[in-house]
Short mmCIF file of C-alpha atoms in Angstrom, two decimals:
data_model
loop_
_atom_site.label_atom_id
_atom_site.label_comp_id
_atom_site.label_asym_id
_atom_site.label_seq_id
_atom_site.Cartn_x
_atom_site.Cartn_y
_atom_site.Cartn_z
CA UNK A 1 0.00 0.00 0.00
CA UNK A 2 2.78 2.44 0.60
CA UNK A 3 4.85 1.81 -1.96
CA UNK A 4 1.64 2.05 -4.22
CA UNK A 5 0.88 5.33 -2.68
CA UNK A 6 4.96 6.82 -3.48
CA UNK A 7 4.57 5.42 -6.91
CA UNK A 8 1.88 8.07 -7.47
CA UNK A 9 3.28 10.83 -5.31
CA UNK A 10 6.21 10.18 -7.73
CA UNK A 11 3.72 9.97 -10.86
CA UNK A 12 2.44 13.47 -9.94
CA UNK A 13 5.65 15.61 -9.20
CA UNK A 14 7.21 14.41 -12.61
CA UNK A 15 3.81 15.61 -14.33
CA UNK A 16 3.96 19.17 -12.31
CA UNK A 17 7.51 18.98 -13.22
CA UNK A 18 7.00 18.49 -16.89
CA UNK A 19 4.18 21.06 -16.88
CA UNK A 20 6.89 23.57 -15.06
CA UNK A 21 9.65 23.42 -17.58
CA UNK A 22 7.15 24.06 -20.25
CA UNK A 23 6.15 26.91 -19.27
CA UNK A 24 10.06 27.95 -18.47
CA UNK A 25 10.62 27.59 -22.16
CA UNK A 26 7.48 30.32 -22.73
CA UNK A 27 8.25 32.69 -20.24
CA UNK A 28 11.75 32.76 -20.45
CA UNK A 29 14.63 32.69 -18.28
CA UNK A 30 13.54 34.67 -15.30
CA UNK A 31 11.18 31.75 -14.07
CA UNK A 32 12.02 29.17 -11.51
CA UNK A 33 10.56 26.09 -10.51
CA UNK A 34 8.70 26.16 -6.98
CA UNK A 35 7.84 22.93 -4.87
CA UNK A 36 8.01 24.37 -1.01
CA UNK A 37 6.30 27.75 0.37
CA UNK A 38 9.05 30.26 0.45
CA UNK A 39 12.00 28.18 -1.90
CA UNK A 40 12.77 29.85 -5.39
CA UNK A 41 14.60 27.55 -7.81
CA UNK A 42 14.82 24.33 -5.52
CA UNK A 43 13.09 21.10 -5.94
CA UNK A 44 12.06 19.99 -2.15
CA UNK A 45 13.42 16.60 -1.72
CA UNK A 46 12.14 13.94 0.58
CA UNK A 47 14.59 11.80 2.82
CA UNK A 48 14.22 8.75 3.14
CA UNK A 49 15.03 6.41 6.18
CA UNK A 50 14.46 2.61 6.16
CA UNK A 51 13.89 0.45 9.21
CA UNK A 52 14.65 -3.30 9.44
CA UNK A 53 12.74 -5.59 12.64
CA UNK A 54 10.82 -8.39 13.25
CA UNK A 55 7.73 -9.11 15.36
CA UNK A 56 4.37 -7.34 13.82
CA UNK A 57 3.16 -7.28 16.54
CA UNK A 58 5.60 -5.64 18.83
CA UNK A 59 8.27 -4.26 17.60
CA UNK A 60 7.51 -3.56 13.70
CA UNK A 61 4.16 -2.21 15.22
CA UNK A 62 6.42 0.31 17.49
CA UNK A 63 8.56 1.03 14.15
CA UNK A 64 4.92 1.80 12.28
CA UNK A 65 3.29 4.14 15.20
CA UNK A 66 7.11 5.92 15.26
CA UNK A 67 6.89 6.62 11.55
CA UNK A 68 2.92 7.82 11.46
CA UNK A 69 3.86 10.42 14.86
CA UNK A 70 6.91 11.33 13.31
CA UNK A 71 5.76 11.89 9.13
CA UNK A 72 2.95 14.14 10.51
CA UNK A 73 5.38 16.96 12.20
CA UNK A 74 8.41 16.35 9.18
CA UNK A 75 6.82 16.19 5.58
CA UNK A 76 10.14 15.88 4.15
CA UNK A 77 10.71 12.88 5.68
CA UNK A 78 9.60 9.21 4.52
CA UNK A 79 9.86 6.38 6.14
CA UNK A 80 10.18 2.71 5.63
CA UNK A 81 9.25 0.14 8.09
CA UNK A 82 10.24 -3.58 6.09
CA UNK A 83 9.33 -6.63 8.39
CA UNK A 84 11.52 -9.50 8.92
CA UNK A 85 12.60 -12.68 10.53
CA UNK A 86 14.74 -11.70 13.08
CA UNK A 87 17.57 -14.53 11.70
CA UNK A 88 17.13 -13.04 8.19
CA UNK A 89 17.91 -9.81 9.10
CA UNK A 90 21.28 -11.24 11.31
CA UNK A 91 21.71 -12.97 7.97
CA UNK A 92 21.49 -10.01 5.68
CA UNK A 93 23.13 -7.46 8.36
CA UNK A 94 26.25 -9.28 8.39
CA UNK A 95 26.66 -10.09 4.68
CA UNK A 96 25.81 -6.56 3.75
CA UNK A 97 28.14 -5.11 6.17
CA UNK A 98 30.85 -7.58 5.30
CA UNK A 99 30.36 -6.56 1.78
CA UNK A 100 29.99 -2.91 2.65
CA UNK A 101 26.99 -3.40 0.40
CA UNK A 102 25.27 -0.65 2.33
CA UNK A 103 22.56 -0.04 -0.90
CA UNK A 104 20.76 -3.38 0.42
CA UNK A 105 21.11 -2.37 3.88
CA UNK A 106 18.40 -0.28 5.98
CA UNK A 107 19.12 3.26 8.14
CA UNK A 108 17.92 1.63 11.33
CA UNK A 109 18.01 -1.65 12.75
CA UNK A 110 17.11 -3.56 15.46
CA UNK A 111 19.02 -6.11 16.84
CA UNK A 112 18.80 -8.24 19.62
CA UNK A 113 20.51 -7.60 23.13
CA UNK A 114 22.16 -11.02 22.82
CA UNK A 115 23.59 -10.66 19.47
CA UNK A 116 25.42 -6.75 19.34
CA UNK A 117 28.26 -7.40 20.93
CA UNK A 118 29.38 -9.75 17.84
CA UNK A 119 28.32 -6.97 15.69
CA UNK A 120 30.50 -4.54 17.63
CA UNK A 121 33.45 -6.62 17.25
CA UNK A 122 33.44 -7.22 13.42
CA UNK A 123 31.94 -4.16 12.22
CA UNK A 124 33.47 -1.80 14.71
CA UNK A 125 33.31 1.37 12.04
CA UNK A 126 29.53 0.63 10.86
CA UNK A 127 27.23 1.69 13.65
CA UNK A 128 26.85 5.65 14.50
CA UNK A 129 27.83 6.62 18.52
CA UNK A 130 24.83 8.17 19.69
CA UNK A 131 25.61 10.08 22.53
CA UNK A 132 25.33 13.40 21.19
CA UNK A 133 21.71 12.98 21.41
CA UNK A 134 20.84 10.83 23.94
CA UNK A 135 21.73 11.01 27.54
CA UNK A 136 22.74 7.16 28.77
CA UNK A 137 22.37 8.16 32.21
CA UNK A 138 18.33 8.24 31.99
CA UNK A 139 18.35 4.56 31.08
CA UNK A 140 18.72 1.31 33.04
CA UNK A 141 22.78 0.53 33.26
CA UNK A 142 22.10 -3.10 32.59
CA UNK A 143 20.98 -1.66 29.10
CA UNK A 144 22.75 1.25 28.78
CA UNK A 145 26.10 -1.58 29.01
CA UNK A 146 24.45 -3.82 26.66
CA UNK A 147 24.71 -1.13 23.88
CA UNK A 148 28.12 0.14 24.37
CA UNK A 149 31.65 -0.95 23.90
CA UNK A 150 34.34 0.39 25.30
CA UNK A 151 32.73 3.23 26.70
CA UNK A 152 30.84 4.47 23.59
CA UNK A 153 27.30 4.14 23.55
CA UNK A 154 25.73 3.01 19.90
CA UNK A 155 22.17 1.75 20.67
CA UNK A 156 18.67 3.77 21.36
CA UNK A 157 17.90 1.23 23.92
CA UNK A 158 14.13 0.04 23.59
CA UNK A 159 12.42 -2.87 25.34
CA UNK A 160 13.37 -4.91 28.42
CA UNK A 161 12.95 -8.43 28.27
CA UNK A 162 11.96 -9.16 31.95
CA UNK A 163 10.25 -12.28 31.76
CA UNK A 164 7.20 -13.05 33.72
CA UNK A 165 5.05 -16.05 33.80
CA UNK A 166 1.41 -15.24 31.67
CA UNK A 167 -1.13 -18.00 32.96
CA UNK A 168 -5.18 -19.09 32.16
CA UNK A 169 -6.60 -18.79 35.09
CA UNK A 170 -10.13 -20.09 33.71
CA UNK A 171 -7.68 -23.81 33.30
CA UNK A 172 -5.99 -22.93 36.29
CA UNK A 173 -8.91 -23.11 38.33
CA UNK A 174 -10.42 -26.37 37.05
CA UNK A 175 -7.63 -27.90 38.39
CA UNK A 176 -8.21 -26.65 41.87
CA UNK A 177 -5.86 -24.06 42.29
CA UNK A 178 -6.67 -19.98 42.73
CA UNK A 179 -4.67 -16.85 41.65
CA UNK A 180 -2.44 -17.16 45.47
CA UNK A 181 -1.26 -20.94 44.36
CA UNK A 182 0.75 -19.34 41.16
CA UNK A 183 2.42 -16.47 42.87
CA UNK A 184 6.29 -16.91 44.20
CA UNK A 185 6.81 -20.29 42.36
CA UNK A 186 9.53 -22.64 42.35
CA UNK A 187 9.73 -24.56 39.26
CA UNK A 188 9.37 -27.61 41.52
CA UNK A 189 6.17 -26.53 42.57
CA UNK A 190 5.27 -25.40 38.95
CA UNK A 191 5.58 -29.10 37.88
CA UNK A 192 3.53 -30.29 40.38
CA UNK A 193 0.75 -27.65 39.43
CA UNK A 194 1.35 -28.53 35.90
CA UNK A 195 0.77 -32.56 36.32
CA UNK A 196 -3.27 -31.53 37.96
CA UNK A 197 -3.80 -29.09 34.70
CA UNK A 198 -2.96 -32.06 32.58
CA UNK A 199 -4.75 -34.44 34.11
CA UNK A 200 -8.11 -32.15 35.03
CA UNK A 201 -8.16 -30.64 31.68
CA UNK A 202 -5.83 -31.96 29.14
CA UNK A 203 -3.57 -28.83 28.43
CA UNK A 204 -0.18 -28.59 28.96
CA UNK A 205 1.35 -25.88 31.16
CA UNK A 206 4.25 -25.44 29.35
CA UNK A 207 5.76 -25.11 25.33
CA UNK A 208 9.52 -25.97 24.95
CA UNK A 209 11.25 -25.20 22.13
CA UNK A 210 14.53 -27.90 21.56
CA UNK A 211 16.08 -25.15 18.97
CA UNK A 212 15.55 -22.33 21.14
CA UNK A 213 16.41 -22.65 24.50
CA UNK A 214 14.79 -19.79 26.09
CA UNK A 215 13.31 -21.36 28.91
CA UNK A 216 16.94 -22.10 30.23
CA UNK A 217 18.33 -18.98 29.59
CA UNK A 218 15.43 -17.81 31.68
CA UNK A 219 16.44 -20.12 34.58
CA UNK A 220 20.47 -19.35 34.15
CA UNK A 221 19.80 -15.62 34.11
CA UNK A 222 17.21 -16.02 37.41
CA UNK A 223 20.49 -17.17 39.30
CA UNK A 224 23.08 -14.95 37.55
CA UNK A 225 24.81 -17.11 35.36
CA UNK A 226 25.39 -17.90 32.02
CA UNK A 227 27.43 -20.05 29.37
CA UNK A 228 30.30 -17.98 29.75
CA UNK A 229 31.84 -16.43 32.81
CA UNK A 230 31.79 -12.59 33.58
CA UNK A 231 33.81 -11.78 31.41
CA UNK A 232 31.79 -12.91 28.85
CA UNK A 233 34.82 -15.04 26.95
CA UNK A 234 35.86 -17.94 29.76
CA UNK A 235 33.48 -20.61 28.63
CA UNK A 236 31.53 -21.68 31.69
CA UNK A 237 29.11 -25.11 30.30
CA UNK A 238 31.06 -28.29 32.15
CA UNK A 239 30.71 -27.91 36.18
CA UNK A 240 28.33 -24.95 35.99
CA UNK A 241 25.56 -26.51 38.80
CA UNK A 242 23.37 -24.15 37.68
CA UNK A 243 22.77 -25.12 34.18
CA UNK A 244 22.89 -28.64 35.04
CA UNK A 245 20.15 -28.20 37.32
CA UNK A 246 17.81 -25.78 34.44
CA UNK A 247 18.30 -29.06 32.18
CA UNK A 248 17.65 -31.72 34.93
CA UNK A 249 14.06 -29.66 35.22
CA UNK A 250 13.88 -29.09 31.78
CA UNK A 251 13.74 -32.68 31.35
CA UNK A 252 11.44 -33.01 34.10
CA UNK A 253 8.88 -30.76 32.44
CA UNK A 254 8.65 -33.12 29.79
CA UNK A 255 8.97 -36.54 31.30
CA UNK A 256 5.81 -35.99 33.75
CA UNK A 257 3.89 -34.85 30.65
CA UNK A 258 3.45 -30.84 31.92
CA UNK A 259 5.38 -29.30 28.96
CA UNK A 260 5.02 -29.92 25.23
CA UNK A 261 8.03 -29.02 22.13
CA UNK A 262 7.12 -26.85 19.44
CA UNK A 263 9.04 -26.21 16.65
CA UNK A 264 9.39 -22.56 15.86
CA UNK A 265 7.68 -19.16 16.53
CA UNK A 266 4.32 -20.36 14.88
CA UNK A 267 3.92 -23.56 16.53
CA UNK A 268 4.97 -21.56 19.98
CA UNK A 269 2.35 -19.00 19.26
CA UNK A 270 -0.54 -21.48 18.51
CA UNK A 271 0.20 -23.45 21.40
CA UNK A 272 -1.17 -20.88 24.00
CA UNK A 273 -3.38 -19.36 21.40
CA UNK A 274 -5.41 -22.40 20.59
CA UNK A 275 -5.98 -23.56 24.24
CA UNK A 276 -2.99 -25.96 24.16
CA UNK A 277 -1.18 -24.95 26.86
CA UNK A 278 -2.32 -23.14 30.28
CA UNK A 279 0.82 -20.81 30.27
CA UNK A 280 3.73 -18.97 28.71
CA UNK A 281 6.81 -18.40 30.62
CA UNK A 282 8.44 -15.55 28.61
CA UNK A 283 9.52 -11.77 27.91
CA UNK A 284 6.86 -9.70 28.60
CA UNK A 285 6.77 -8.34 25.22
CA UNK A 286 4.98 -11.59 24.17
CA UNK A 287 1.62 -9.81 26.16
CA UNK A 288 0.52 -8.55 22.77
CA UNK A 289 0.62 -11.87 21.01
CA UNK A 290 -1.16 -13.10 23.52
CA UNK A 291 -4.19 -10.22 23.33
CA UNK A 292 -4.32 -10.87 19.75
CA UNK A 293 -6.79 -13.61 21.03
CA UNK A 294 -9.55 -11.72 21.56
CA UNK A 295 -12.09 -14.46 22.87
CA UNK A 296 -9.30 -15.27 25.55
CA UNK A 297 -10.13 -12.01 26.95
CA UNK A 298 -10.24 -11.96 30.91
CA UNK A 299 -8.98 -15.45 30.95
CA UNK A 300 -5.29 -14.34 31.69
CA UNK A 301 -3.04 -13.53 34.56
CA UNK A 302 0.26 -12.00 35.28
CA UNK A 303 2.55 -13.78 37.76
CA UNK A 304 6.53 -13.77 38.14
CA UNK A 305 8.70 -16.48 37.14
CA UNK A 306 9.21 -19.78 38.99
CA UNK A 307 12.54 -19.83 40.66
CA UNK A 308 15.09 -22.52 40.82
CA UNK A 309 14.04 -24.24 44.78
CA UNK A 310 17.51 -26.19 44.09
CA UNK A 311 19.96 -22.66 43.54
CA UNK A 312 19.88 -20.59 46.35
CA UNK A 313 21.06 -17.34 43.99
CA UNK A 314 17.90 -17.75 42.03
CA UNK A 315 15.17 -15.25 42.61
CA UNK A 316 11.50 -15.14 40.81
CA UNK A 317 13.08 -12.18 37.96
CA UNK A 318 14.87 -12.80 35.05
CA UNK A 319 15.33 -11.48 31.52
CA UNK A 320 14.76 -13.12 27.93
CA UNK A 321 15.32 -11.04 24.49
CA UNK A 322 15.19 -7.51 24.56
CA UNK A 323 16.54 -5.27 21.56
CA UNK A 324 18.28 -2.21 20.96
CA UNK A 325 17.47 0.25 17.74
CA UNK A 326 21.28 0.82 15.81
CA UNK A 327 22.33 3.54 12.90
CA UNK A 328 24.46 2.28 10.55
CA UNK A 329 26.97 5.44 9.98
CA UNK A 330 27.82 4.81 6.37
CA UNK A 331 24.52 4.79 5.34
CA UNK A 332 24.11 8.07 4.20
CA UNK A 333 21.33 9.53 5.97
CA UNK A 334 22.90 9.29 9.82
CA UNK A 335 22.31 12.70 11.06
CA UNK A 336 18.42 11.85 9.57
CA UNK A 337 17.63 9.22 11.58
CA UNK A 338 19.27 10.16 14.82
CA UNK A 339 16.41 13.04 14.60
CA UNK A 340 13.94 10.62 13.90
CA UNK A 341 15.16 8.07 16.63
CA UNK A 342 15.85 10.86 19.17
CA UNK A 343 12.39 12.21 18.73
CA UNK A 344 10.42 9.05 19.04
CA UNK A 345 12.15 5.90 20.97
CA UNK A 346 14.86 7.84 22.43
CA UNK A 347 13.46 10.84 24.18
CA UNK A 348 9.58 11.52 23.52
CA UNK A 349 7.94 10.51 26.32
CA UNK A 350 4.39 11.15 24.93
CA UNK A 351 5.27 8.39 22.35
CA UNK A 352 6.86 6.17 24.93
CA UNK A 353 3.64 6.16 26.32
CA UNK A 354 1.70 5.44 23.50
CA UNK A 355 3.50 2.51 22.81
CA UNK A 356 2.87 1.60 26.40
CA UNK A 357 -0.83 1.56 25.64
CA UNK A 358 -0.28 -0.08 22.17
CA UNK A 359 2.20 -3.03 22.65
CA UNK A 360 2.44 -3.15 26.43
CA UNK A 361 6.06 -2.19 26.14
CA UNK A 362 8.25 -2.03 28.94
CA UNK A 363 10.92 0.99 28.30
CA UNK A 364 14.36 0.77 29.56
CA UNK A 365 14.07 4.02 30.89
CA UNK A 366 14.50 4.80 34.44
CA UNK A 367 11.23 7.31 34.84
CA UNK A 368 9.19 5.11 32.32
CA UNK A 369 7.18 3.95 35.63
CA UNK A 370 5.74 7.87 35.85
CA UNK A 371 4.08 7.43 32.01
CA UNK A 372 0.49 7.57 32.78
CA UNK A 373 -0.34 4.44 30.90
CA UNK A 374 1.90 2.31 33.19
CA UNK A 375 -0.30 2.87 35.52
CA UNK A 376 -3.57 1.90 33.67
CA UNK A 377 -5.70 -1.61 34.39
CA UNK A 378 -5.46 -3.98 31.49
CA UNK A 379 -8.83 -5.59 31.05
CA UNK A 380 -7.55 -8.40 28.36
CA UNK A 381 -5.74 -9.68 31.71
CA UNK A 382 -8.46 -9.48 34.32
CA UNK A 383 -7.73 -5.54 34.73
CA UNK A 384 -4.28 -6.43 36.10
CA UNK A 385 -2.50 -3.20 36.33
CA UNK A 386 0.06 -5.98 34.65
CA UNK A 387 2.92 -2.90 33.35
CA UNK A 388 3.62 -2.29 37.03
CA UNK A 389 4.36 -6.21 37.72
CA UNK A 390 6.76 -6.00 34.57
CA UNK A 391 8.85 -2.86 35.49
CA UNK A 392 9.22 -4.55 39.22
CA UNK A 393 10.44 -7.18 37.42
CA UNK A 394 12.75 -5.38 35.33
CA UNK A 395 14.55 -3.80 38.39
CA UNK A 396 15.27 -6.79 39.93
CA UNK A 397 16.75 -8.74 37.15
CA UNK A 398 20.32 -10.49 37.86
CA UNK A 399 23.03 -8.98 35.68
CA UNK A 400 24.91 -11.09 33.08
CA UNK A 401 27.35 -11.00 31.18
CA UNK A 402 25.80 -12.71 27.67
CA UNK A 403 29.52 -12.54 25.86
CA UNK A 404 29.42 -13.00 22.08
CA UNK A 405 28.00 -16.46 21.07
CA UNK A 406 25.14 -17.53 23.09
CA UNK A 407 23.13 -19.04 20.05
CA UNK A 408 26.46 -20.69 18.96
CA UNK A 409 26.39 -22.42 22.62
CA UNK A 410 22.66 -23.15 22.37
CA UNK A 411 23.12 -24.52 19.03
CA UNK A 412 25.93 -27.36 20.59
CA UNK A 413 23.85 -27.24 23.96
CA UNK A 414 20.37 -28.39 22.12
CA UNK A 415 22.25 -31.02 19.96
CA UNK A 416 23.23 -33.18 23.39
CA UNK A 417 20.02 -31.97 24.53
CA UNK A 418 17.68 -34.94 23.22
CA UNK A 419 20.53 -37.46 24.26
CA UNK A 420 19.94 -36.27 27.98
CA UNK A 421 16.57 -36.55 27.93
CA UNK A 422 16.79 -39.99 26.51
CA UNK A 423 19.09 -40.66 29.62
CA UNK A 424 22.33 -39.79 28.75
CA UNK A 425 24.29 -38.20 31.62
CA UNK A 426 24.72 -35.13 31.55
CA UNK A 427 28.23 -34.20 33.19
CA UNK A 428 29.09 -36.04 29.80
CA UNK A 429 27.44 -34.35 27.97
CA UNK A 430 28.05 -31.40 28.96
CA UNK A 431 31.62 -31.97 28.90
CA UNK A 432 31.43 -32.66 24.96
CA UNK A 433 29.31 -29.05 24.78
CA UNK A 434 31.99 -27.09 26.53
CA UNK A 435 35.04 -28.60 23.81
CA UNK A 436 32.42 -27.24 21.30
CA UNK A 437 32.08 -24.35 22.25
CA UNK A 438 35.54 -23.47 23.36
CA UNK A 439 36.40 -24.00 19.39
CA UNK A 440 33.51 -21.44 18.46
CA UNK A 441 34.55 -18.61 20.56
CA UNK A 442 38.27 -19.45 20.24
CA UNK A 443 41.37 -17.34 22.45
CA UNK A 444 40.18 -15.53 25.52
CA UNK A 445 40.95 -11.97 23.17
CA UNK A 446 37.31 -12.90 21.74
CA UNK A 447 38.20 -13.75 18.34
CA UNK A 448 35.53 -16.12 17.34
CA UNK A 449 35.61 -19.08 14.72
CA UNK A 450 32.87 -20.02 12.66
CA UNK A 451 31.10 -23.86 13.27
CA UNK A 452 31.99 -24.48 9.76
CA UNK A 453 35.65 -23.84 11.12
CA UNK A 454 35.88 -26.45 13.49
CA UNK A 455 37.64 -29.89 12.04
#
């Protein structure tokens, strides 16, 4: 529709144009062509700024809403909002950028919390510093450090990826339990819930994804760690109790029949959707997936995150996803979008909030808890004032360091995964993981190798 629409814009200025110089060629030389109030002899000139993301209904929404608010106050300004898979635009990010093939590459981009630092590393020259227009220190440092490197800030930080626990409390309740039972969980207790659900009304409690290993990142982060160490290079898979114990109930989940696998985003999103499954144990940016089920409504509740009863470091508060908004410098149009970014998602607080009433989103900035719509009842979710649960969550998070490769470790860490589950041990296991992954992320410097580099 939009491209249809500049198409015609495009039609008409060449026909005005056309229409202009003939009349030139009558009048003579003293005659100029006029396309803006008050500019002789110029043609006005529209920039235009393109923006890469994924997820229509969260964060290409928030890329849509920014370009409507900001196209009504700047006229000369078009924007682009292109949706993608989030691994296609990794894909076509680093290829472009390797090529310097900046002509198939967009203005803005978002890019996921877990994944910049690699970008920051190889393509050190590519993204624009941003801290002539933003001030850092009115953001959470947990996200302000996620988007710098060595001491230069390069990211309009946007959503927080505190995960909460989203439950049906109509499914809940057949099963004999009340709102109370699901608050301050340990995932021990979870299961137990879980097995009653099942057996009282046939849906699962849980979706697992054996590609995407989100659920253990969840339980790593809830105690602090990670796969690598604080440092973020010193690999930290073989003897790290804490992951060992996030698989050993990750296993448990499925072997007493509470979660089921699903393979991708669509089969995840159908799961809770369709009725399959009595929860969702993710960011809170997956709220507005779940409201796009609209005879769901009032059936859900907000509650925090079981906690690990085995680890006495984990807490009910952790993080999964989040994304930052980049400028890639050589672009072209950098001093163009770091208007456009600074007056929507980096300081305009009237926008922040009206993505808070559109997408639910949680904003990395320290005030966001005074926006007015934070405060607002959600009635999808029983009237749950549910954005105040989220940004208590969000302050409480455990800090980690998330290195350079964690979907290289989850991509060694889910192929032992199955052989656990079918009984292997898994000190073995992951004792073959950690060899793995040492070869991906290579010397402690951070200079990475490529899978396809290890013999």
């Amino acid at each position: 529709m939009e491209k249809s629409k500049s198409k015609k814009r495009r039609i008409l200025v060449s026909a005005i144009l056309t229409g202009a110089l003939a009349m030139t060629g009558c009048a003579g030389a003293g005659s100029a062509v006029s396309q803006a109030p008050g500019e002789t002899g110029q043609v006005a000139k529209k920039t235009k700024l393109t923006m890469w993301a994924w997820d229509d209904s969260f964060n290409v929404k928030a890329a849509k809403l920014a370009k409507d608010y900001y196209e009504k106050e700047h006229p000369d300004v078009e924007i682009e909002v292109v949706s993608r898979e989030r691994n296609e635009i990794v894909g076509k990010l680093d290829y472009g950028l390797a090529a310097q093939a900046y002509e198939n590459l967009p203005d803005i981009v978002l890019v996921e919390d877990y994944e910049i630092q690699e970008f920051f590393l190889k393509y050190e020259d590519e993204f624009a510093e941003l801290s002539d227009v933003l001030d850092y220190s009115e953001f959470m440092d947990y996200k302000t450090s996620l988007v710098s490197r060595e001491g230069r800030c390069y990211g309009i930080p946007f959503d927080s990826g505190a995960a909460v626990m989203f439950y049906r409390l109509d499914l809940i309740e057949k099963a004999g339990y009340k709102e109370e039972d699901m608050e301050d969980l340990t995932w021990e207790r979870f299961i137990e819930i879980g097995k009653a659900v099942r057996e009282k009304t046939g849906a699962y409690l849980l979706t697992v994804e054996p590609k995407d290993l989100g659920i253990i990142r969840i339980m790593l982060q809830s105690a602090g760690k990670w796969y690598v160490g604080p440092n973020g290079t010193d690999v930290d898979i073989e003897g790290n109790q804490v992951l060992k114990d996030a698989i050993c109930i990750y296993k448990k989940l499925l072997d007493e029949g509470v979660a089921c696998t699903a393979l991708g985003w669509d089969e995840f999103v159908s799961a809770f959707q369709s009725g399959k499954v009595a929860s969702v144990v993710s960011g809170c940016w997956i709220a507005s997936t779940i409201q796009e089920s609209e005879e769901q409504a009032g059936c859900w509740r907000v509650a925090r995150i079981p906690k690990m009863g085995s680890c006495p470091e984990s807490v009910n508060a952790s993080n999964i996803g989040g994304s930052s908004w980049y400028l890639l410098k050589n672009k072209g149009n950098v001093e163009e979008a770091k208007e456009f970014m600074a007056g929507t998602f980096g300081e305009n607080k009237e926008f922040l909030n009206e993505l808070v009433g559109e997408i639910n989103l949680v904003s990395t900035r320290k005030d966001a808890g005074s926006l007015p719509n934070y405060q607002t009842p959600n009635e999808y979710f029983g009237n749950e004032v549910i954005l105040r649960t989220f940004a208590k969550v969000a302050e409480e998070v455990p800090g980690v360091n998330y290195g350079l490769n964690t979907y290289d470790a989850e991509e060694q860490l889910s192929s032992e995964l199955q052989s656990i589950i079918n009984g292997s041990d898994v000190d073995e296991a992951l004792h073959r993981v950690q060899i793995k992954v040492v070869s991906i992320i290579g010397d402690a410097a951070g200079h990475p190798l490529k899978i396809s580099q290890i013999s």
